Coordinates of C-alpha atoms in Angstrom, one line a residue:
M258 CA -7.1 26.7 -7.2
F259 CA -5.3 23.3 -6.6
G260 CA -3.8 24.3 -3.3
G261 CA -0.8 22.0 -2.2
I262 CA -1.0 20.0 -5.4
G263 CA 0.2 22.9 -7.5
R264 CA 2.9 23.6 -5.2
A265 CA 4.2 20.1 -5.2
L266 CA 4.2 19.6 -8.9
S267 CA 6.1 22.9 -9.5
H268 CA 9.2 21.2 -8.4
R269 CA 10.6 19.6 -11.7
D270 CA 12.3 16.5 -10.5
Y271 CA 9.3 15.5 -8.1
C272 CA 6.9 16.1 -11.2
I273 CA 8.9 13.7 -13.3
Y274 CA 9.1 11.0 -10.6
W275 CA 5.5 11.4 -9.7
T276 CA 4.5 10.9 -13.4
S277 CA 6.8 7.8 -14.0
N278 CA 6.0 6.2 -10.7
G279 CA 2.2 6.7 -11.4
I280 CA 2.6 4.4 -14.5
N281 CA 4.7 2.0 -12.5
T282 CA 1.9 1.8 -9.8
I283 CA -0.8 1.3 -12.3
G284 CA 1.3 -1.7 -13.4
R285 CA 1.5 -2.8 -9.8
W286 CA -2.2 -2.9 -9.4
M287 CA -2.7 -4.5 -12.7
Y288 CA -0.2 -7.2 -11.4
R289 CA -2.1 -7.8 -8.3
I290 CA -5.5 -8.3 -10.2
A291 CA -3.9 -10.5 -12.7
V292 CA -2.2 -12.7 -10.1
G293 CA -5.4 -12.8 -7.9
W294 CA -7.5 -13.9 -11.0
L295 CA -5.1 -16.4 -12.3
T296 CA -4.9 -18.0 -8.8
W297 CA -8.6 -18.3 -8.8
E298 CA -8.7 -19.8 -12.1
L299 CA -6.0 -22.4 -11.3
T300 CA -7.4 -23.3 -7.9
E301 CA -10.9 -21.8 -7.1
S302 CA -9.8 -21.7 -3.5
T303 CA -10.0 -18.7 -1.0
T304 CA -7.1 -20.6 0.8
W305 CA -4.8 -20.3 -2.2
L306 CA -5.8 -16.6 -2.7
G307 CA -4.6 -16.1 0.9
I308 CA -1.5 -18.0 0.4
I309 CA -0.6 -16.0 -2.8
A310 CA -1.3 -12.7 -1.1
F311 CA 0.8 -13.8 1.9
A312 CA 3.8 -14.8 -0.3
E313 CA 3.7 -11.4 -2.1
S314 CA 3.4 -9.3 1.1
F315 CA 5.3 -11.4 3.7
P316 CA 8.6 -10.1 2.4
L317 CA 7.8 -6.7 3.4
V318 CA 7.7 -8.0 7.1
V319 CA 11.1 -9.7 6.6
F320 CA 13.1 -7.3 4.5
S321 CA 11.6 -3.7 4.7
V322 CA 13.4 -2.9 8.0
L323 CA 16.8 -4.0 6.7
A324 CA 16.0 -2.3 3.5
G325 CA 15.3 1.0 5.3
A326 CA 18.6 0.9 7.1
I327 CA 20.4 0.3 3.7
A328 CA 18.7 3.0 2.0
D329 CA 19.8 5.4 4.7
R330 CA 23.4 4.2 4.1
I331 CA 23.7 4.1 0.4
G332 CA 20.9 6.3 -1.2
Y333 CA 17.4 6.1 -2.1
I334 CA 17.7 6.3 -6.0
R335 CA 20.6 3.7 -6.1
I336 CA 18.7 1.0 -4.4
T337 CA 15.4 1.7 -6.2
I338 CA 17.1 1.4 -9.6
L339 CA 18.8 -1.9 -8.8
A340 CA 15.6 -3.6 -7.3
Q341 CA 13.2 -2.3 -9.7
T342 CA 15.3 -3.5 -12.8
A343 CA 15.1 -6.9 -11.2
T344 CA 11.4 -6.7 -10.7
A345 CA 10.9 -5.9 -14.4
I346 CA 13.0 -8.8 -15.5
V347 CA 10.9 -11.3 -13.2
A348 CA 7.5 -9.8 -14.4
A349 CA 8.7 -10.4 -18.0
G350 CA 9.4 -14.0 -17.2
F351 CA 5.9 -14.5 -15.3
A352 CA 4.3 -13.1 -18.4
V353 CA 6.1 -15.4 -20.9
L354 CA 5.4 -18.5 -18.8
T355 CA 1.6 -17.5 -18.7
L356 CA 1.4 -16.7 -22.3
A357 CA 3.1 -20.1 -23.2
G358 CA 0.5 -21.9 -21.1
L359 CA 3.3 -23.1 -18.7
I360 CA 2.1 -21.5 -15.6
T361 CA 1.1 -23.5 -12.5
I362 CA 0.1 -22.4 -9.1
E363 CA 3.6 -23.3 -7.7
L364 CA 5.0 -20.9 -10.2
V365 CA 2.7 -18.1 -9.4
L366 CA 3.8 -18.7 -5.8
I367 CA 7.4 -18.6 -6.6
S368 CA 6.9 -15.3 -8.7
A369 CA 4.9 -13.6 -5.9
L370 CA 7.7 -14.4 -3.5
L371 CA 10.3 -13.0 -5.9
I372 CA 8.4 -9.7 -6.8
G373 CA 7.3 -9.2 -3.3
S374 CA 10.9 -9.5 -2.0
L375 CA 12.2 -7.0 -4.5
E376 CA 9.2 -4.6 -3.7
S377 CA 10.2 -4.7 -0.1
L378 CA 13.7 -3.6 -1.0
T379 CA 12.5 -0.3 -2.8
T380 CA 9.6 0.7 -0.9
P381 CA 11.4 2.5 2.1
A382 CA 13.6 4.3 -0.2
R383 CA 10.7 5.4 -2.6
M384 CA 8.7 6.7 0.4
A385 CA 11.8 8.6 2.0
L386 CA 12.7 9.8 -1.5
V387 CA 9.7 12.3 -1.6
H388 CA 11.4 14.3 1.1
A389 CA 14.5 14.7 -1.0
L390 CA 12.4 15.9 -4.0
V391 CA 10.4 18.8 -2.2
P392 CA 11.1 21.4 0.5
K393 CA 9.5 20.5 4.0
E394 CA 6.7 23.0 3.5
D395 CA 5.3 21.0 0.6
L396 CA 6.0 17.6 2.1
S397 CA 2.4 17.0 3.2
A398 CA 0.9 17.8 -0.2
A399 CA 3.7 15.7 -2.0
I400 CA 3.1 12.6 0.2
A401 CA -0.7 12.9 -0.2
L402 CA -0.5 13.6 -4.1
G403 CA 1.8 10.4 -4.3
S404 CA -0.7 8.4 -2.4
A405 CA -3.6 9.8 -4.5
T406 CA -1.7 8.7 -7.5
F407 CA -1.3 5.2 -5.8
N408 CA -5.0 5.1 -5.4
A409 CA -5.9 6.5 -8.8
A410 CA -3.9 3.5 -9.9
R411 CA -6.0 1.3 -7.7
F412 CA -8.9 2.5 -9.8
I413 CA -7.3 2.7 -13.2
G414 CA -5.2 -0.4 -12.8
P415 CA -8.0 -2.8 -12.1
A416 CA -10.2 -1.4 -14.8
I417 CA -7.5 -1.8 -17.4
A418 CA -6.7 -5.3 -16.1
G419 CA -10.3 -6.3 -15.8
A420 CA -10.8 -5.5 -19.5
L421 CA -7.7 -7.2 -20.6
L422 CA -8.5 -10.3 -18.6
V423 CA -11.8 -10.6 -20.4
W424 CA -10.4 -9.9 -23.8
A425 CA -6.8 -11.3 -23.8
G426 CA -6.1 -13.1 -20.5
S427 CA -3.6 -13.0 -17.8
G428 CA -0.5 -13.3 -19.9
V429 CA -1.1 -10.2 -21.8
V430 CA -1.8 -8.1 -18.6
L431 CA 1.4 -9.4 -17.2
A432 CA 3.3 -8.4 -20.2
V433 CA 2.0 -4.8 -20.0
V434 CA 2.9 -5.0 -16.3
A435 CA 6.5 -5.7 -17.2
I436 CA 6.6 -2.7 -19.6
A437 CA 5.3 -0.4 -16.9
F438 CA 7.9 -1.6 -14.5
A439 CA 10.8 -1.1 -17.1
Q440 CA 10.0 2.6 -18.0
F441 CA 10.3 3.5 -14.3
C442 CA 13.9 2.2 -14.2
A443 CA 14.8 4.3 -17.1
I444 CA 13.4 7.6 -15.5
L445 CA 15.0 7.1 -12.2
L446 CA 18.4 7.5 -14.1
I447 CA 17.4 11.2 -14.7
V448 CA 15.9 12.2 -11.5
K449 CA 18.1 14.4 -9.2
A450 CA 17.3 14.2 -5.6
D451 CA 18.7 16.3 -2.8
E452 CA 19.2 13.4 -0.5
P453 CA 20.8 13.5 3.0
E454 CA 24.5 13.2 3.3
R455 CA 25.5 9.7 3.7
T456 CA 28.0 9.0 6.5
P457 CA 27.6 5.4 7.1
G458 CA 29.9 3.3 9.6
P459 CA 31.0 -0.2 8.9
W460 CA 28.4 -2.6 7.4
R461 CA 28.7 -4.7 10.5
D462 CA 26.9 -2.0 12.3
L463 CA 23.9 -2.3 10.1
A464 CA 22.1 -4.4 12.7
G465 CA 22.6 -1.4 15.2
D466 CA 21.1 1.1 12.7
I467 CA 18.0 -1.1 12.4
V468 CA 17.8 -1.3 16.3
T469 CA 18.1 2.5 16.5
G470 CA 15.4 3.0 13.9
V471 CA 13.0 0.6 15.7
R472 CA 13.6 2.3 19.1
H473 CA 13.0 5.6 17.7
G474 CA 9.8 4.7 16.0
F475 CA 8.1 2.9 19.0
G476 CA 9.8 5.3 21.5
H477 CA 7.8 8.3 20.1
P478 CA 4.3 8.2 21.6
G479 CA 2.6 9.6 18.7
I480 CA 4.2 7.5 16.1
R481 CA 3.6 4.3 18.3
M482 CA -0.1 5.0 18.5
L483 CA -0.1 5.3 14.7
L484 CA 1.7 2.0 14.4
V485 CA -0.7 0.3 16.5
M486 CA -3.7 1.5 14.6
L487 CA -2.0 0.7 11.2
G488 CA -1.4 -2.8 12.5
V489 CA -4.7 -3.7 13.8
T490 CA -6.5 -2.2 10.7
G491 CA -4.0 -4.0 8.6
L492 CA -4.9 -7.3 10.0
L493 CA -8.7 -6.7 10.0
I494 CA -9.5 -4.3 7.0
R495 CA -6.9 -4.5 4.4
P496 CA -7.3 -8.4 3.6
V497 CA -10.7 -7.5 2.0
I498 CA -8.6 -6.4 -1.1
E499 CA -7.0 -10.0 -1.4
L500 CA -10.4 -11.7 -0.9
M501 CA -12.2 -9.8 -3.5
P502 CA -11.8 -12.4 -6.3
G503 CA -13.7 -14.9 -4.0
F504 CA -16.1 -12.3 -2.8
S505 CA -16.9 -11.5 -6.5
A506 CA -17.5 -15.1 -7.3
E507 CA -19.2 -16.6 -4.3
V508 CA -21.5 -13.8 -3.1
F509 CA -22.4 -12.1 -6.6
D510 CA -21.7 -14.9 -8.8
R511 CA -19.6 -12.7 -11.1
G512 CA -16.3 -13.1 -12.7
A513 CA -13.4 -10.8 -13.7
D514 CA -15.9 -7.9 -14.4
G515 CA -17.4 -8.1 -11.0
L516 CA -13.9 -8.1 -9.5
A517 CA -12.9 -5.0 -11.6
I518 CA -16.0 -3.1 -10.4
L519 CA -15.4 -3.8 -6.7
M520 CA -11.7 -3.1 -6.8
S521 CA -12.2 0.1 -9.0
T522 CA -14.8 1.5 -6.6
L523 CA -12.5 1.0 -3.6
G524 CA -9.7 2.5 -5.5
F525 CA -11.9 5.4 -6.6
G526 CA -12.8 6.2 -3.0
A527 CA -9.3 6.2 -2.1
M528 CA -8.2 8.3 -4.9
V529 CA -10.7 11.1 -3.9
S530 CA -9.5 10.8 -0.4
C531 CA -5.8 11.4 -1.2
I532 CA -6.6 14.2 -3.7
W533 CA -8.7 16.0 -0.8
V534 CA -5.7 15.6 1.6
A535 CA -3.3 16.9 -1.1
M536 CA -5.3 19.9 -1.7
R537 CA -5.8 20.4 2.0
G538 CA -2.0 20.7 2.1
R539 CA -1.4 20.7 6.0
T540 CA -0.7 18.5 9.0
Q541 CA -2.9 20.3 11.4
G542 CA -6.0 18.3 12.4
L543 CA -4.7 15.0 10.6
T544 CA -4.5 13.1 13.9
R545 CA -8.1 13.4 14.6
L546 CA -9.0 12.5 10.9
V547 CA -7.0 9.4 11.1
T548 CA -8.7 8.2 14.2
A549 CA -12.0 8.9 12.9
S550 CA -11.3 6.9 9.8
L551 CA -11.2 3.8 11.9
L552 CA -14.9 4.1 12.7
V553 CA -15.8 4.9 9.0
Q554 CA -13.9 1.9 7.7
G555 CA -15.4 -0.5 10.0
G556 CA -18.9 0.7 9.7
A557 CA -18.9 0.8 6.0
L558 CA -17.3 -2.7 5.7
I559 CA -20.1 -4.1 7.9
V560 CA -22.8 -2.6 5.6
C561 CA -21.0 -3.9 2.6
T562 CA -21.2 -7.4 3.8
L563 CA -24.8 -7.1 4.8
V564 CA -25.7 -5.7 1.3
G565 CA -23.7 -8.4 -0.4
H566 CA -25.1 -11.3 1.7
Y567 CA -28.8 -10.4 2.1
L568 CA -29.5 -8.2 -1.1
G569 CA -26.8 -9.6 -3.4
N570 CA -26.6 -6.1 -5.0
L571 CA -23.2 -5.7 -6.4
W572 CA -23.4 -1.9 -6.9
L573 CA -24.4 -1.1 -3.5
A574 CA -21.6 -3.2 -2.1
A575 CA -19.1 -1.5 -4.4
A576 CA -20.5 1.9 -3.2
C577 CA -19.8 0.7 0.5
L578 CA -16.2 -0.3 -0.6
G579 CA -15.9 3.3 -2.1
V580 CA -16.5 4.6 1.3
V581 CA -14.1 2.1 2.8
G582 CA -11.3 3.1 0.4
F583 CA -11.9 6.7 1.2
A584 CA -11.4 6.2 4.9
M585 CA -8.7 3.7 4.6
L586 CA -6.6 6.2 2.7
I587 CA -7.4 9.1 5.2
G588 CA -5.8 6.7 7.8
G589 CA -2.9 5.5 5.6
V590 CA -1.9 8.9 4.1
G591 CA -2.6 10.9 7.3
S592 CA -0.5 8.4 9.2
Q593 CA 2.4 8.6 6.8
T594 CA 2.3 12.3 6.6
L595 CA 2.2 12.6 10.5
M596 CA 5.1 10.2 10.8
Q597 CA 7.4 12.0 8.1
N598 CA 6.5 15.2 10.0
A599 CA 7.7 14.1 13.3
V600 CA 10.6 11.8 12.6
E601 CA 14.2 12.9 12.6
S602 CA 15.5 13.2 8.9
H603 CA 18.6 10.9 9.3
M604 CA 16.2 8.0 10.3
R605 CA 13.6 8.7 7.9
A606 CA 13.9 5.5 5.7
R607 CA 14.4 3.3 8.8
V608 CA 11.0 4.7 10.5
M609 CA 9.2 4.7 7.2
S610 CA 10.2 0.9 6.8
L611 CA 8.3 0.4 10.3
F612 CA 5.2 2.0 8.5
I613 CA 5.6 -0.4 5.6
V614 CA 6.1 -3.6 7.6
I615 CA 2.9 -2.8 9.7
S616 CA 0.6 -1.3 7.2
W617 CA 1.7 -3.4 4.2
G618 CA 3.2 -6.4 5.6
L619 CA 0.8 -7.4 8.5
P620 CA -2.1 -7.6 6.1
A621 CA -0.3 -10.6 4.5
F622 CA -0.9 -12.5 7.9
G623 CA -4.6 -11.0 7.9
A624 CA -5.2 -12.3 4.4
L625 CA -3.9 -15.8 5.3
A626 CA -5.9 -16.2 8.3
A627 CA -9.1 -14.5 6.6
G628 CA -8.7 -17.0 3.8
W629 CA -8.6 -19.9 6.1
I630 CA -11.5 -18.7 8.2
A631 CA -13.7 -18.1 5.2
N632 CA -13.5 -21.7 4.2
F633 CA -15.6 -22.4 7.4
A634 CA -17.5 -19.2 8.2
G635 CA -17.9 -17.7 4.7
L636 CA -16.5 -14.5 3.3
P637 CA -19.4 -12.1 4.4
V638 CA -19.1 -13.1 8.0
T639 CA -15.3 -13.1 8.1
I640 CA -15.1 -9.6 6.5
G641 CA -17.9 -8.2 8.7
I642 CA -16.2 -9.5 11.9
G643 CA -13.1 -7.6 10.8
G644 CA -15.1 -4.5 10.5
A645 CA -16.8 -4.7 13.8
L646 CA -13.5 -5.3 15.7
T647 CA -12.2 -2.0 13.8
V648 CA -15.0 -0.1 15.4
L649 CA -13.8 -1.3 18.8
L650 CA -10.2 0.0 18.0
W651 CA -11.8 3.4 17.3
L652 CA -13.1 3.6 20.9
W653 CA -9.6 2.8 22.2
A654 CA -7.8 5.4 19.9
R655 CA -10.2 8.3 20.2
P656 CA -9.1 9.6 23.6
K657 CA -5.4 8.9 22.9
A658 CA -5.2 11.0 19.7
V659 CA -5.9 14.1 21.8
T660 CA -2.9 13.6 23.8
V661 CA -0.4 13.0 21.0
E662 CA -1.5 15.5 18.2
G663 CA 0.7 18.3 19.4
E664 CA 3.8 16.1 19.0
L665 CA 2.7 14.6 15.6
E666 CA 1.6 18.1 14.1
K667 CA 4.4 20.1 15.1
T668 CA 5.5 22.8 12.7
G669 CA 8.9 23.6 13.9

């Protein structure tokens, strides 16, 4: 009945990890909403929204490739436990400062940098860890289910955070976030993973490990095409998430409630997308689906901005964002699945770190640029142009997908 989902959850350690990481991820999305709204309350500036988003995401660009090489050397679970524990401590301190009324935009910036840096150290390991918890035949379903959970959290987290923001304020949200982070640390201690055998050379060779991973990723025609598509959409589409507090306030004259509606529908569309991919449970045909998602993302985002600017209808705009979320995660989940399917196992964390840098790190630059441009052109125009350029990218990618799908979707 549930296809690949049932197969993935039949593996005990993956099921335990999936459940705990789901709670952790809900906390992560609550954190993003709380920080975005706190930034808006302190500054009412789209530029500051872009700066904070940049500070949180930029470490992914700086540290993820290094973190991937370290994870391939010392183990996925070990590095995750260490960095996740530090993240929980920082989040708790952030909550205390906010509840005490001592928070400033400068302290928000420092906290965003710290949590973003620690997140960058765990992400390649957590993505590669899935392969160590399920057999290869269930890998596609497990990756998609994990992404479905991530995007269910994108729906659940903002909904919880929005309600708590209205009733109790940012400090309480951040306190709940710290608890969500802490429980994940405890669960990781009991998870058993069949990780690859570690045969690292001297630590002075770490730079060589990084170079080897980069060459392997960009040297593979199919993986290279996926990385290019992820990079461009990361710059043009993903910044809409960081700009939503300003979009809610400026376009619809709404507060935290409007922000929660917009972000929750985006997350709901993404969640439905990932569940569908997980139930589908196979890699065949994913290359063309990923490519088609570019057209859907760009077109729906253009309609969203037109509806918001000319009609001022929050619910219609939210429905368009639901479509954007659906297509965005077809692209993200499909790309990750195809890359993990095609990559050599001993380079898994390093190549996945490239996925992280490009699909999660580059949006930091997009958010910074979009926040600055929006000060002059306005948010609807800025976001709409990004959608139009994404449609142009689809025209480039469509013929290339046909030539690389065999290498990406191989079953042997």
